[in-house]
Structure formats: C-alpha cells, structure tokens
Coordinates of C-alpha atoms and ligand atoms in Angstrom, one line a residue:
X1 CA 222.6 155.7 -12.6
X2 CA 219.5 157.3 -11.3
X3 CA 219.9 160.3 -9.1
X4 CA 216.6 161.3 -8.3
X5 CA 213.6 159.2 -8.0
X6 CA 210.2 160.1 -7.0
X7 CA 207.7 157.2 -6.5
X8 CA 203.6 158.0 -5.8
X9 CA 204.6 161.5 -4.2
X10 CA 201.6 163.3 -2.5
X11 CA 201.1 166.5 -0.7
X12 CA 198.6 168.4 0.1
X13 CA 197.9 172.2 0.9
X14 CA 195.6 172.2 4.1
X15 CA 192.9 169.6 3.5
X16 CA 193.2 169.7 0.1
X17 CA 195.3 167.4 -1.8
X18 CA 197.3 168.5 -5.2
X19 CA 199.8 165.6 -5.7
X20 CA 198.0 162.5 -5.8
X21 CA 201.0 159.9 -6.8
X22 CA 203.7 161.6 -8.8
X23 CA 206.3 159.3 -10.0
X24 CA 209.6 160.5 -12.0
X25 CA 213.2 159.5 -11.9
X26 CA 215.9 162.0 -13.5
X27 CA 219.4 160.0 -14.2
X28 CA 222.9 161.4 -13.6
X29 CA 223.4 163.8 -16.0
X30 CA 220.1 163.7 -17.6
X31 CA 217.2 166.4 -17.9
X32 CA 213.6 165.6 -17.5
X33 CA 210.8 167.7 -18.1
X34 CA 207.4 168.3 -16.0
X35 CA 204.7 169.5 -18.5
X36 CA 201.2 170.3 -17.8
X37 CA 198.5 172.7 -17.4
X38 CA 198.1 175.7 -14.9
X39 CA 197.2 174.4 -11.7
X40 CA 198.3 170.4 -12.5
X41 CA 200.7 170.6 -9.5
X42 CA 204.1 171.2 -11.6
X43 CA 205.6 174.2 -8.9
X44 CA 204.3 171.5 -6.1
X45 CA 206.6 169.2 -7.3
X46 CA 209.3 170.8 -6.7
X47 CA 208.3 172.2 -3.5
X48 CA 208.0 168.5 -2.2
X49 CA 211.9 167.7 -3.2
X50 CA 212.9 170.6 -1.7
X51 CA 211.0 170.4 1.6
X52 CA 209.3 173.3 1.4
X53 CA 205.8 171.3 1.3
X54 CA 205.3 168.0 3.5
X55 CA 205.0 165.0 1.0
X56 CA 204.3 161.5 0.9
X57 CA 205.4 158.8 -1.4
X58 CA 209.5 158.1 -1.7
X59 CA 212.0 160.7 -2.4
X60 CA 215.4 159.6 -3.0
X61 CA 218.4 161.6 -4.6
X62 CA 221.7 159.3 -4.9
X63 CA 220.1 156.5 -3.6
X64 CA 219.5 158.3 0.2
X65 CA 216.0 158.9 1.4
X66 CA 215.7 163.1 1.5
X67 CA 211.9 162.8 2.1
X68 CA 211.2 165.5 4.8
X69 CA 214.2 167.5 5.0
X70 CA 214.2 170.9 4.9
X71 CA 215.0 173.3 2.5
X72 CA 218.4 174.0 3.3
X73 CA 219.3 170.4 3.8
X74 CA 218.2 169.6 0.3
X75 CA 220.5 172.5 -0.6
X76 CA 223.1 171.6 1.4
X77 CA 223.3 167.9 -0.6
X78 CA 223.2 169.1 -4.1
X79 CA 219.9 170.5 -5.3
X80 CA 219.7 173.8 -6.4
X81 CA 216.2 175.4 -7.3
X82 CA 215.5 178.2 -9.3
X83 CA 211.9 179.2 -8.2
X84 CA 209.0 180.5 -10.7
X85 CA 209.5 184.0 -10.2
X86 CA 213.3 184.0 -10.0
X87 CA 213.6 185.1 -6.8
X88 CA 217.2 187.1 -7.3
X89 CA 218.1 189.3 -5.1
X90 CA 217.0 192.7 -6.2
X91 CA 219.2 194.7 -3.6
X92 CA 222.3 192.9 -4.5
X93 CA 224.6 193.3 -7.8
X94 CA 224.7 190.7 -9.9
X95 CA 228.6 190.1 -8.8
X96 CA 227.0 189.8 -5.3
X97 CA 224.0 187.9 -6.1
X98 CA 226.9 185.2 -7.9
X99 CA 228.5 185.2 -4.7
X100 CA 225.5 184.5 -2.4
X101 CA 225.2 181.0 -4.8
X102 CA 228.6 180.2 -3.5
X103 CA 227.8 180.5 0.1
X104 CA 228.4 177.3 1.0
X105 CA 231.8 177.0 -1.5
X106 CA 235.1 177.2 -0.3
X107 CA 237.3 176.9 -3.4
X108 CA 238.2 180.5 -4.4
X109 CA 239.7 179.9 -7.4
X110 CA 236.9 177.6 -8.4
X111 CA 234.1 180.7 -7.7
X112 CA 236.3 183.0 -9.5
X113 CA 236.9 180.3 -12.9
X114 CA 233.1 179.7 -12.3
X115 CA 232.1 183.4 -12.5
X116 CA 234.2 184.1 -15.4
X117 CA 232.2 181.0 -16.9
X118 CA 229.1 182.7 -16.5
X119 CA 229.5 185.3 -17.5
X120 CA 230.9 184.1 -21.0
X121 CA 227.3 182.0 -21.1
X122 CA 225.6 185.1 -20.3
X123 CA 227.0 188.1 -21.6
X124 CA 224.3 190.0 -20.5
X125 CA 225.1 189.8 -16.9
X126 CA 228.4 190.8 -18.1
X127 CA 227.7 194.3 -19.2
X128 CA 225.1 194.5 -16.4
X129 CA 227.9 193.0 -13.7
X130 CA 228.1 196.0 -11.7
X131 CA 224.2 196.5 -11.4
X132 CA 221.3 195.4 -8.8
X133 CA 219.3 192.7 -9.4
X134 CA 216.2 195.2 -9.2
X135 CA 217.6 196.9 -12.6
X136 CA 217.5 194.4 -15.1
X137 CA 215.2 193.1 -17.5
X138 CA 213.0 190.2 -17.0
X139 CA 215.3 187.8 -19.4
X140 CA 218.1 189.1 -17.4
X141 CA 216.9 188.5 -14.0
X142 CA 216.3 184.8 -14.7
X143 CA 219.7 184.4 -16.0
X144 CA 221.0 186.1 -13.4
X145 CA 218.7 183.3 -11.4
X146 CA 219.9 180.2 -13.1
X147 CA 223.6 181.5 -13.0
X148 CA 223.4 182.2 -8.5
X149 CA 221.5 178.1 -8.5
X150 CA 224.4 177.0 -10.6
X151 CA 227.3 178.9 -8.6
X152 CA 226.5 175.8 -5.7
X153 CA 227.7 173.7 -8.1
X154 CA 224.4 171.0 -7.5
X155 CA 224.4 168.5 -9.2
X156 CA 220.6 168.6 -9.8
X157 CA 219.1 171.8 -10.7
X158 CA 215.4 172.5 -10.1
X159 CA 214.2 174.7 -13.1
X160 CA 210.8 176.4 -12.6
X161 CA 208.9 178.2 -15.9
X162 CA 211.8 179.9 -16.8
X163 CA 210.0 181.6 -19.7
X164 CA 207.9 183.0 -17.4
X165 CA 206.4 186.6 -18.5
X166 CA 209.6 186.5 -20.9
X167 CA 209.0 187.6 -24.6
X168 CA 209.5 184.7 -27.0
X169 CA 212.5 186.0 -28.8
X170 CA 214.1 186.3 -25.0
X171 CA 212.7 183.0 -23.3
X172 CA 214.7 181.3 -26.2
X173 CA 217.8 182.6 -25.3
X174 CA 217.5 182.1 -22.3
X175 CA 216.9 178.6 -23.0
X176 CA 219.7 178.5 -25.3
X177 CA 221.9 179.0 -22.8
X178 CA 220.8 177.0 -20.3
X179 CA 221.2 174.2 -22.9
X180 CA 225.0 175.0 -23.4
X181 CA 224.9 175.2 -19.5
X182 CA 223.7 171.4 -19.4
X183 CA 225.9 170.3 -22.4
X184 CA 229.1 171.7 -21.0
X185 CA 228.4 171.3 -17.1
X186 CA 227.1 168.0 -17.6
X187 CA 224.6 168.9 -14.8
X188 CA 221.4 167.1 -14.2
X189 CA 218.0 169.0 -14.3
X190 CA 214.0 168.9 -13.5
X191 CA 212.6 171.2 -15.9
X192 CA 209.3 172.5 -15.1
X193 CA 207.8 174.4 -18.2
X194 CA 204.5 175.4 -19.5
X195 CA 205.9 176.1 -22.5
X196 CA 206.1 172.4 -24.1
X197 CA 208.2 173.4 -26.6
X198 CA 210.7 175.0 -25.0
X199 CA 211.4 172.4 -22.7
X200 CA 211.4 169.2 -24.8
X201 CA 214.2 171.3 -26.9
X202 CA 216.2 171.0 -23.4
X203 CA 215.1 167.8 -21.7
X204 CA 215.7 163.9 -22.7
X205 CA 212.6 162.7 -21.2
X206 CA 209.2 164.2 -20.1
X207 CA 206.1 163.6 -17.9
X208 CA 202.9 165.3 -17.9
X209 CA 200.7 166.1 -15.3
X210 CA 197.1 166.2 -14.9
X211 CA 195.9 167.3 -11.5
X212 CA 198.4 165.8 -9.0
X213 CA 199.2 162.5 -11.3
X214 CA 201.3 161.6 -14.0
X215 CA 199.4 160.9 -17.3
X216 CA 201.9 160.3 -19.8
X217 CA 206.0 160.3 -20.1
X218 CA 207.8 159.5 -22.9
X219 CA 210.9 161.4 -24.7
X220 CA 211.1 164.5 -26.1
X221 CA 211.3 163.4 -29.5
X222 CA 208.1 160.6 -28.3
X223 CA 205.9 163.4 -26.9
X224 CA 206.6 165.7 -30.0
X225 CA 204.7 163.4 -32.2
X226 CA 201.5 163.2 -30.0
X227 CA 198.3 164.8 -31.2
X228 CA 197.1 165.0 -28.0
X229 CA 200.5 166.8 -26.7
X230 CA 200.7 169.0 -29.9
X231 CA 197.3 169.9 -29.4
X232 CA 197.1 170.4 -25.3
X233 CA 200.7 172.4 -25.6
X234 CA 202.1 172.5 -28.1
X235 CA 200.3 175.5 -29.8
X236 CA 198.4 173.2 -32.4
Ligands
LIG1 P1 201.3 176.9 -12.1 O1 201.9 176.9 -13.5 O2 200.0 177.7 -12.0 O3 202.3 177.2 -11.0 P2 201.4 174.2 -11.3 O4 201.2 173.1 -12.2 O5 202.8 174.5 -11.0 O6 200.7 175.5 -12.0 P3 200.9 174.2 -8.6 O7 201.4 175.6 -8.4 O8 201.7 173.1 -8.1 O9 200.6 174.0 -10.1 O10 199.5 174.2 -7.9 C1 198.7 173.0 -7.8 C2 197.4 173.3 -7.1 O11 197.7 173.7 -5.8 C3 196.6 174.4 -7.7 O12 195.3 174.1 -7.7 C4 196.9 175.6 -6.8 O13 195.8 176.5 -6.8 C5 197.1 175.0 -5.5 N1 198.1 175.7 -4.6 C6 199.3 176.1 -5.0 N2 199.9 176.7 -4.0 C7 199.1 176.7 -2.9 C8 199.1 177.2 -1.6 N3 200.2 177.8 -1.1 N4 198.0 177.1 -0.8 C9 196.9 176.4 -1.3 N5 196.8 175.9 -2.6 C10 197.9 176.1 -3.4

C-alpha cells in the first residue's frame, strides 16, 4: 500500500519557483531515494511534506490529504525528518537528545527497550551516552540525529544527505546502520542523497531531479546500470 504520494508538487521561494511538478510515491515499508545535483530542489522536497515551505500539487500520506499543514502536524501523524545538517541538539546529552524524540510517546517501557535498541545499532552513542551533542564527531552527530527522528517511532522517516561533510569510511557506517535500522524496524523512508551510491545501497526505488522536476525513476539496481547515472553520480 502506498503511504506517501506526491503528485506535480510545486513551491516556490519568493517569486522564484524551485519545484516545478515533483511526483513520487514511497510504499509502506519501502525506501525511495531523491538523487540529483546541488541546487535540483532535493532539501525542497522535503520541506514541502513537512510544511515548512507552501506547496502545490497533492500530498497525501496514508491516503489523507497533509498538503499545508505545519510542521508539527506532519510530526504529530508519523513523519519524522532528519534535516541536512542534523540539527541535534548540541546543549543536550545524547540520553536527553533520545528523550526529546520521544516527546510525544507515552509508553515508558517502550522508550526505554527503544533506547537500549539504539544504542546496540549505534555503539558509538553508547560510549558517548553521557556527552552533549556539541562533543561529538560529525558521524556521531548524525547518528545521534537519525536515532532522536526514529525515537517518534514515524512511520516515514525523512532522510536528508546524511553523508554530509562525513568522511567516506564514516558516511558508510552510518549508512550501514541505517540499513539494519530499515531491515529490522521495517520503517518506511525518503532518502535524499547526493551521494548516488550510497543511497541506491539503501533505497528500493529512486527518482532524480533536475531543477524542480523529476527526470528519471527507476530501481536501484535499474539506475545502477545507466551511463548517464553512473556518469552524472555515480563517480564515473
Ligand atoms: P542542496 O544539495 O544544495 O541542498 P537541493 O537539491 O536540496 O540541493 P534545494 O536546497 O531544494 O536543492 O534548493 C533548490 C533551489 O532553491 C536552489 O536553487 C536554491 O538556491 C534555492 N533555495 C533553497 N533554499 C532557499 C531559500 N530559503 N530561499 C531562496 N532560495 C532558496
């Protein structure tokens, strides 16, 4: 079953239009990747599902039109995002910053079993449990990022360029995880990634965008074996 659909999605910044028709539909469970160059309108978006920019077009998740609501509506239904930039909280511990995701949870034992989860995925964090957001390494941080989004328990997480200023060696374990996240959790995801290859390793399905519109979608394994796409991002 489909559990988000975007059909012709606009939005502009101003007078100036960056989405010009953005279509994409993520299934329950499944993981979907938005590739594309700097600029193309990837971080947009996301910004348009999450009501932090006004869009046009259709937005649906579960079947119910969320076009227009804000932010913490979008939050409050199941859709977590974890922003480019991470965006943990630097003055809080990582045991607080785990909390904060669970703001709106009231199943103690769950947080706690949830917790313990996370920290098994990311045994980092573990060592690190005690310490602010503000002292940990890049890689860290966006664990530390992914694990707060997932503590909601969404059931659609919004991934933005989580390799992001990460050393290879890291962004792939970080990715690694976030993999055993999505294979155990069962959790559905929008992956938005400049790194092409790091994301078709993660997603089923992928669309890339050239300046506001979709110009190509296909699977993982589909877009692997396109010149154009091994060319454009995929290193050669
Ligand atoms: P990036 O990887 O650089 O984030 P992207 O594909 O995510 O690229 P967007 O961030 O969605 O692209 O940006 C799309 C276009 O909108 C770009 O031309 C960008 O300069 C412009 N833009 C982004 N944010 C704003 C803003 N707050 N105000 C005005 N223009 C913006």
């Amino acid at each position: 079953m489909t559990l988000l659909e975007l059909e012709d999605v606009t939005a502009f910044y101003g007078p100036v239009q960056v989405l010009e028709g953005v279509s994409l539909s993520v299934p329950e469970g499944g993981a979907v990747g938005i590739l594309g160059a700097n600029g193309a309108g990837k971080t947009t978006t996301l910004r348009a599902i999450t009501g932090v920019v006004r869009a046009g077009g259709k937005i649906t998740f579960d079947g119910k039109d969320i076009r227009g609501k804000r932010p913490e509506q979008v939050a409050a239904i199941g859709i977590a995002h974890v922003p480019e930039g991470r965006g943990t909280l630097s003055d809080l511990t990582v045991r607080e910053n785990l909390r904060v995701g669970a703001y709106l949870r009231k199943d103690r034992k769950g947080i706690e079993s949830d917790i313990e989860y996370l920290l098994d995925l990311f045994p980092n964090l573990k060592e690190r449990y005690r310490s602010h957001g503000s002292a940990l390494s890049g890689g860290e941080q966006q664990m530390l990022a992914v694990a707060r989004a997932f503590m909601a328990r969404p059931r659609l997480l919004l991934l933005d360029e989580a390799s992001l200023g990460l050393a290879p060696s890291t962004a792939k374990n970080v990715y690694d995880a976030i993999r055993r996240l999505r294979a155990e959790s069962g959790i559905a995801m929008l992956v938005v990634e400049q790194n092409a290859n790091l994301a078709l390793g993660l997603v089923d399905t992928a669309t890339v965008l050239e300046v506001g519109r979709n110009v190509l979608t296909g699977t993982s394994a589909e877009l692997r074996g396109m010149d154009e796409i091994r060319r454009a991002y995929l290193g050669g």
